[in-house]
mmCIF file of C-alpha atoms in Angstrom:
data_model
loop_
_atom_site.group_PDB
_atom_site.id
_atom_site.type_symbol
_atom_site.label_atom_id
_atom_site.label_comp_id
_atom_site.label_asym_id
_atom_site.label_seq_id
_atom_site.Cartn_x
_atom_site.Cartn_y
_atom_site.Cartn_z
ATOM 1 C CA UNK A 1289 -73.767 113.081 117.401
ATOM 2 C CA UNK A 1290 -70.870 111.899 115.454
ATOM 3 C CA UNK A 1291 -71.737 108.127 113.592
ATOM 4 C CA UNK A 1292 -69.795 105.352 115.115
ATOM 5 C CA UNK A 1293 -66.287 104.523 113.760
ATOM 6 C CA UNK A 1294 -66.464 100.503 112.965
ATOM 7 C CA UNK A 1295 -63.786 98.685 112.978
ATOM 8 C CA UNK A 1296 -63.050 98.374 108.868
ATOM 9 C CA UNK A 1297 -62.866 101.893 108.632
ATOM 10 C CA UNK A 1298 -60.024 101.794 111.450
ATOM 11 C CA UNK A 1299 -58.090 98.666 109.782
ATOM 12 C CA UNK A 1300 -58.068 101.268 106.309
ATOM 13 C CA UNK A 1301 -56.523 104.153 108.531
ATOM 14 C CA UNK A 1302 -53.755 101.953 110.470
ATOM 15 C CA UNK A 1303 -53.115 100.107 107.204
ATOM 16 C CA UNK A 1304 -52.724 103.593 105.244
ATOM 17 C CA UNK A 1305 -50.496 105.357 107.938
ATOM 18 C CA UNK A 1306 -48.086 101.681 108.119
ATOM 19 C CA UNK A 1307 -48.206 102.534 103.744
ATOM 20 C CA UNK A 1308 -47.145 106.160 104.050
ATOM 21 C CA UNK A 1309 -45.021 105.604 106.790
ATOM 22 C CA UNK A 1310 -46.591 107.395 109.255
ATOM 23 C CA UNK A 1311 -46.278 104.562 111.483
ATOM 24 C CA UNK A 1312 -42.655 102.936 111.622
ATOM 25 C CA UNK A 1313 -41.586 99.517 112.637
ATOM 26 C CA UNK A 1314 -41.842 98.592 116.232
ATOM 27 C CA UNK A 1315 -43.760 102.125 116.845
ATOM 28 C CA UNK A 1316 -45.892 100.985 119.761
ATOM 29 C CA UNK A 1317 -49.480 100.925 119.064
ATOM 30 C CA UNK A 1318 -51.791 102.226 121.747
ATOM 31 C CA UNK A 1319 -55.319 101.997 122.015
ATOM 32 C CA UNK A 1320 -56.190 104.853 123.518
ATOM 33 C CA UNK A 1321 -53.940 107.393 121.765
ATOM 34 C CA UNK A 1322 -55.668 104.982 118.103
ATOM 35 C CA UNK A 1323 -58.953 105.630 119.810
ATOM 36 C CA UNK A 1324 -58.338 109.182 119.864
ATOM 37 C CA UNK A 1325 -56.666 109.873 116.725
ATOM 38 C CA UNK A 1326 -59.236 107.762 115.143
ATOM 39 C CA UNK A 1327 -62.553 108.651 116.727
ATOM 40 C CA UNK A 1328 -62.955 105.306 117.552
ATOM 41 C CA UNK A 1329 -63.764 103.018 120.776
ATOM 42 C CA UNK A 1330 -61.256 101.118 122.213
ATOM 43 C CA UNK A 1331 -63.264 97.931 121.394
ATOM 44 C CA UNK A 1332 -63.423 98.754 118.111
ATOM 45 C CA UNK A 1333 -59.412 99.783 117.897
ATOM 46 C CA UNK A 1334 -58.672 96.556 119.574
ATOM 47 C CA UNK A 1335 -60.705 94.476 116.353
ATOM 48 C CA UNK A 1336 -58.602 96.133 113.979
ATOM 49 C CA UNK A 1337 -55.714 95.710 115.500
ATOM 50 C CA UNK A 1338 -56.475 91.632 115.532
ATOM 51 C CA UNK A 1339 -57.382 91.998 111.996
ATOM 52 C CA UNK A 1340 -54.304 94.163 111.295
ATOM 53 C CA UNK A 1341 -52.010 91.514 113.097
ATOM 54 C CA UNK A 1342 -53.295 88.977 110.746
ATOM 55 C CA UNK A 1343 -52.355 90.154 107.777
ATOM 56 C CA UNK A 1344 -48.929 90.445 108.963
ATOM 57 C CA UNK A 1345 -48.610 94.268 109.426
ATOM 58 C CA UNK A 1346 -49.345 94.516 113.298
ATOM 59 C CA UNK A 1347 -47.661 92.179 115.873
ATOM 60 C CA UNK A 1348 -49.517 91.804 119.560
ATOM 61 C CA UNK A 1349 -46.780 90.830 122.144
ATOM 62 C CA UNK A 1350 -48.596 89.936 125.579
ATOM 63 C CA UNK A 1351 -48.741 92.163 128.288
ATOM 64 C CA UNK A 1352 -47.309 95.259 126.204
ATOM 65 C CA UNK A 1353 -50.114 95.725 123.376
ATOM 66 C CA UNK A 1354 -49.731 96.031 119.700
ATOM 67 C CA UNK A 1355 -46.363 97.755 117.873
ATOM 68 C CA UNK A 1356 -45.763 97.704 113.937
ATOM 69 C CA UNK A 1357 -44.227 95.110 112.824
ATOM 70 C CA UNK A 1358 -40.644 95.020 111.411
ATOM 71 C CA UNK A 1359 -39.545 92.623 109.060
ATOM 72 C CA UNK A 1360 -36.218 91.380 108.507
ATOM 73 C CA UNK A 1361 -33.821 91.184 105.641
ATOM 74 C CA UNK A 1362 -34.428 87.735 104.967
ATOM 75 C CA UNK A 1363 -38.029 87.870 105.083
ATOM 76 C CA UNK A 1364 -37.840 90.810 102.971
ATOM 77 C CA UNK A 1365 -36.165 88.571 100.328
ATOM 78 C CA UNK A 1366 -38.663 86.027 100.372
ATOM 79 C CA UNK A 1367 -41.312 88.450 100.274
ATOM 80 C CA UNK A 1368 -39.327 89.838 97.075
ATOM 81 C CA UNK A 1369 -39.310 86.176 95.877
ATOM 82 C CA UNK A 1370 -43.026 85.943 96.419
ATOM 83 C CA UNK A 1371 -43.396 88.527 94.132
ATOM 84 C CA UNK A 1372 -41.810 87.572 91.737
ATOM 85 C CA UNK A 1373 -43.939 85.076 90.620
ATOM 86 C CA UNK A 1374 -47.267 86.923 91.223
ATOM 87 C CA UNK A 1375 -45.897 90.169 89.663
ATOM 88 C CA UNK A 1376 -44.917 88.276 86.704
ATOM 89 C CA UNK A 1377 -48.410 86.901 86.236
ATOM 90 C CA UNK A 1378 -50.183 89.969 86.505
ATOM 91 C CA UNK A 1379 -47.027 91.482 83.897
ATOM 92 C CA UNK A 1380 -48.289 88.362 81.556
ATOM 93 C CA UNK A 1381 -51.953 89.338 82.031
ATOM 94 C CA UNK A 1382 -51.737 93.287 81.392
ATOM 95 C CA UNK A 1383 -50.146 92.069 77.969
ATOM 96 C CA UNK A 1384 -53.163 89.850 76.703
ATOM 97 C CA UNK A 1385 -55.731 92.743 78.418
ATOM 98 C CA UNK A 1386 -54.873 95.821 77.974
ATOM 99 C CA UNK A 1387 -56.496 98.149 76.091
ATOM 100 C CA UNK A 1388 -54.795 101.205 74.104
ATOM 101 C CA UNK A 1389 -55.395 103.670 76.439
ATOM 102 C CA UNK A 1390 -53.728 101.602 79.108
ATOM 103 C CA UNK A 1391 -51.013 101.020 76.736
ATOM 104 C CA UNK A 1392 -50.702 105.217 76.110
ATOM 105 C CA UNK A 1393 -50.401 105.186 79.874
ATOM 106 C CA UNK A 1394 -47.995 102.731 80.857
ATOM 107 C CA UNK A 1395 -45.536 104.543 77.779
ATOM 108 C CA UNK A 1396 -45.953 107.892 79.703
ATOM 109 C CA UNK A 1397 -44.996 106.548 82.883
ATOM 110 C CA UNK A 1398 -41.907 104.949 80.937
ATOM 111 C CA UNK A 1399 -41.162 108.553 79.449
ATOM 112 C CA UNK A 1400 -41.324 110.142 82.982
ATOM 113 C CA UNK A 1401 -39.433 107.636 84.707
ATOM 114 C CA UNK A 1402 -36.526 107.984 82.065
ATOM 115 C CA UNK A 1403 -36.941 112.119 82.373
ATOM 116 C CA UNK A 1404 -36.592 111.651 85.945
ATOM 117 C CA UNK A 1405 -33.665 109.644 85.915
ATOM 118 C CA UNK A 1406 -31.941 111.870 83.490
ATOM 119 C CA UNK A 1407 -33.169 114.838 85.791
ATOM 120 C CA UNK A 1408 -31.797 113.068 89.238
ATOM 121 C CA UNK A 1409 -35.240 113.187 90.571
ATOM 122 C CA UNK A 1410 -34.800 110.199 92.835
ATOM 123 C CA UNK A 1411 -37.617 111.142 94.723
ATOM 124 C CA UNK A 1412 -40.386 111.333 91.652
ATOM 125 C CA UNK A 1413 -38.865 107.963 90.128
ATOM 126 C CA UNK A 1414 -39.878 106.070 93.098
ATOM 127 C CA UNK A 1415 -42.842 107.269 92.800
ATOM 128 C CA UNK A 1416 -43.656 106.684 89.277
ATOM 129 C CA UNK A 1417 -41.797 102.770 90.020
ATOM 130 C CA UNK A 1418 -44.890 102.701 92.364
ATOM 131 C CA UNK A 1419 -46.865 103.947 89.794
ATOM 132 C CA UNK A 1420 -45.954 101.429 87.271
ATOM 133 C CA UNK A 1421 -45.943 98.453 89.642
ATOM 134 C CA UNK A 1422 -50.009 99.574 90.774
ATOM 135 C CA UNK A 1423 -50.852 100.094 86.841
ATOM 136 C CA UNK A 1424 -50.070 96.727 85.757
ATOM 137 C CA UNK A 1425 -51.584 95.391 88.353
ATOM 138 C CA UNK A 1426 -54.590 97.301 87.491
ATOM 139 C CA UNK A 1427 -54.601 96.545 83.747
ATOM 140 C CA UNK A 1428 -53.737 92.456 84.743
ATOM 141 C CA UNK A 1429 -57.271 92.532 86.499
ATOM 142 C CA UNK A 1430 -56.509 89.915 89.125
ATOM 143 C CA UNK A 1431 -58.309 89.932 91.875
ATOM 144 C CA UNK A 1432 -56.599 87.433 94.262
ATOM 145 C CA UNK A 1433 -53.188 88.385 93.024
ATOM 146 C CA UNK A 1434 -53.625 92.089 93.922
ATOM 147 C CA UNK A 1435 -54.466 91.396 97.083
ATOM 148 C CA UNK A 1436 -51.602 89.196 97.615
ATOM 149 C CA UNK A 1437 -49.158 91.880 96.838
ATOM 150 C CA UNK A 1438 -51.610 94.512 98.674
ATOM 151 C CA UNK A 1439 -50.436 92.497 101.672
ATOM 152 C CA UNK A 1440 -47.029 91.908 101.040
ATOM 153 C CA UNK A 1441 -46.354 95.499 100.011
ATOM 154 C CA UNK A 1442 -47.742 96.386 103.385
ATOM 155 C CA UNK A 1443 -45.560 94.245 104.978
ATOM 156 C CA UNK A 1444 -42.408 95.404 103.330
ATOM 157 C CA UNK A 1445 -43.147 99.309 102.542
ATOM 158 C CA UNK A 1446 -41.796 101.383 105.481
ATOM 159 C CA UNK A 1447 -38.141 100.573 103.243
ATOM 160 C CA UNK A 1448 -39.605 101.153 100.023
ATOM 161 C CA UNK A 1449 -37.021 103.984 99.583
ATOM 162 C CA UNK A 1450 -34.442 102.410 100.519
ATOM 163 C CA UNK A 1451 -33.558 100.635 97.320
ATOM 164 C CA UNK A 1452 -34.399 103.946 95.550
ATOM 165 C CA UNK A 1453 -32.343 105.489 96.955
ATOM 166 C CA UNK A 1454 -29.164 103.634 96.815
ATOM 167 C CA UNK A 1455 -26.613 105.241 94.554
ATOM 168 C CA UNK A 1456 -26.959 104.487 90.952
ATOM 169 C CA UNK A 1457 -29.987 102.113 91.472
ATOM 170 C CA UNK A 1458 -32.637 104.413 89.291
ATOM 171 C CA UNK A 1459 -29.725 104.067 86.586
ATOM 172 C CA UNK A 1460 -29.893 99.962 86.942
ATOM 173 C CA UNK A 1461 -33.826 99.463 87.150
ATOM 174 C CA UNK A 1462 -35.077 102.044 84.501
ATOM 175 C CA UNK A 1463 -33.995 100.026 81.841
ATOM 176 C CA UNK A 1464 -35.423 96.817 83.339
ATOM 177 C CA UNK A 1465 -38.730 98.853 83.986
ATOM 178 C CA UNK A 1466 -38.681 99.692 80.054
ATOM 179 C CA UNK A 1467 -38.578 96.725 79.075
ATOM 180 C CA UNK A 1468 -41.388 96.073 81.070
ATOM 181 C CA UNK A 1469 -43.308 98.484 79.293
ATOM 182 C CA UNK A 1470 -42.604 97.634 76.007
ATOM 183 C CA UNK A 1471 -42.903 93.673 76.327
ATOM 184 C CA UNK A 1472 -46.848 94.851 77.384
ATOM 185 C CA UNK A 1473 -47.164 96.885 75.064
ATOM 186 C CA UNK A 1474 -45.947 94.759 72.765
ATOM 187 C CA UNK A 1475 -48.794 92.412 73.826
ATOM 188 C CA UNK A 1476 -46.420 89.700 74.182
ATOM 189 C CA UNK A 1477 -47.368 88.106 78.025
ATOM 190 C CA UNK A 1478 -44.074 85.206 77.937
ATOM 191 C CA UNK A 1479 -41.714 88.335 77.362
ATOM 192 C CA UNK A 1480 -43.651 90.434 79.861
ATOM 193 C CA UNK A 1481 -43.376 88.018 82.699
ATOM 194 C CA UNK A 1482 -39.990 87.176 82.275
ATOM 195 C CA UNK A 1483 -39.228 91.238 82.324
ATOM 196 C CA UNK A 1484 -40.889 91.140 85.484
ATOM 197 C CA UNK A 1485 -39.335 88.533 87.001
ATOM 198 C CA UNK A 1486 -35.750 90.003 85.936
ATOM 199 C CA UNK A 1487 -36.468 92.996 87.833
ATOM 200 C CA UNK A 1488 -37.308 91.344 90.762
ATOM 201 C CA UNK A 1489 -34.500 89.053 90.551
ATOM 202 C CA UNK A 1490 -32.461 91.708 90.341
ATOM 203 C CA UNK A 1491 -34.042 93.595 93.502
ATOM 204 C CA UNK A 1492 -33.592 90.495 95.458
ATOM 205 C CA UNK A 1493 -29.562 90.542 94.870
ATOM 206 C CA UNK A 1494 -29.502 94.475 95.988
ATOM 207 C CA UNK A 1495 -31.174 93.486 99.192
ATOM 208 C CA UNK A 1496 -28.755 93.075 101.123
ATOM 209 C CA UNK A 1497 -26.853 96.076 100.081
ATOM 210 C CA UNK A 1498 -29.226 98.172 101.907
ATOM 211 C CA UNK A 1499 -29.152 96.039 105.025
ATOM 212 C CA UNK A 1500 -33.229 95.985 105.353
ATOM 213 C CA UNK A 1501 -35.991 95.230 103.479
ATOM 214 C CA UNK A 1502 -37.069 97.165 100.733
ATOM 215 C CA UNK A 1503 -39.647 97.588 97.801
ATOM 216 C CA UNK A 1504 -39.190 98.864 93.873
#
């Protein structure tokens, strides 16, 4: 007999498929197809799914269930604006703590992300910008701050391509993500978190270029 599914282990599953885009905005949710796909009860679907809704990925309309939730351009914006602040933090913190290794790291993302520009790899520089974003969070260490931006990156990253993808973008944000790099390793946190926050500012003027929300 197979153990019983609870309902954290559902929340991680939903959560992961809304992060790889599995599950698209407004894609109705329905308990018994999550119940199946999930080995789960219905009970135990429906928990997540309340848990889910609160952190602003799910929305519950009555009488019609649960869909993904879609969020507009100018939430998108202040989402970006959120970020900006708590992104530059963490930017400020990997500075004072991080350690050589991390430093070796973040340098080798930089190198990729410049070979893949240079290469017109769109696809693997949005994917080492994600890379980037997630190790300085990692190296900042903070806590509450991660999973602030856990949250908000959930609620924002069906679109995370989108700004990738718009023509010429990798050329305007690689050198704002160097200097990133170098103001950490540099170990100088004022310079980091203003590097931050001038790639962030700058993602919240492309908004609405793409017409939809979006993620770097």
């Amino acid at each position: 007999m197979s153990p019983a599914v609870e309902s954290g282990d559902v929340v991680d599953n939903v959560r992961r498929a809304i992060f790889e885009g599995d599950f698209v905005p407004g894609q109705r949710l329905i308990e018994v197809d999550l119940s199946s796909q999930f080995h789960a009860s219905r009970a135990t679907v429906r928990s997540a799914l309340v848990q889910l809704a609160g952190e602003g990925l799910v929305e519950r309309i009555q009488n019609r269930g649960a869909r993904v939730r879609a969020v507009s351009l100018d939430e998108a914006i202040e989402i970006s604006e959120v970020r900006m602040v708590v992104e530059g933090l963490c930017a400020a913190k990997a500075a004072e703590r991080a350690s050589d290794q991390d430093l070796a790291t973040l340098r080798g993302i930089g190198d990729d992300m410049r070979a893949a520009v240079d290469g017109g790899d769109v696809l693997a520089y949005s994917e080492l910008n994600r890379r980037l974003h997630t190790t300085v969070r990692a190296v900042a260490d903070q806590g509450v701050a991660d999973a602030v931006l856990d949250r908000l990156r959930g609620q924002n990253v069906r679109h995370q391509y989108r700004l990738a993808l718009l023509p010429g973008r990798a050329s305007v944000s690689l050198p704002q993500h160097l200097e990133i790099v170098e103001a950490i390793c540099a170990r100088d946190a004022s310079r980091a978190e203003a590097a931050m926050r001038a790639h962030l500012a700058s993602v919240i003027e492309t908004l609405p270029q793409v017409g939809s929300p979006a993620a770097t």
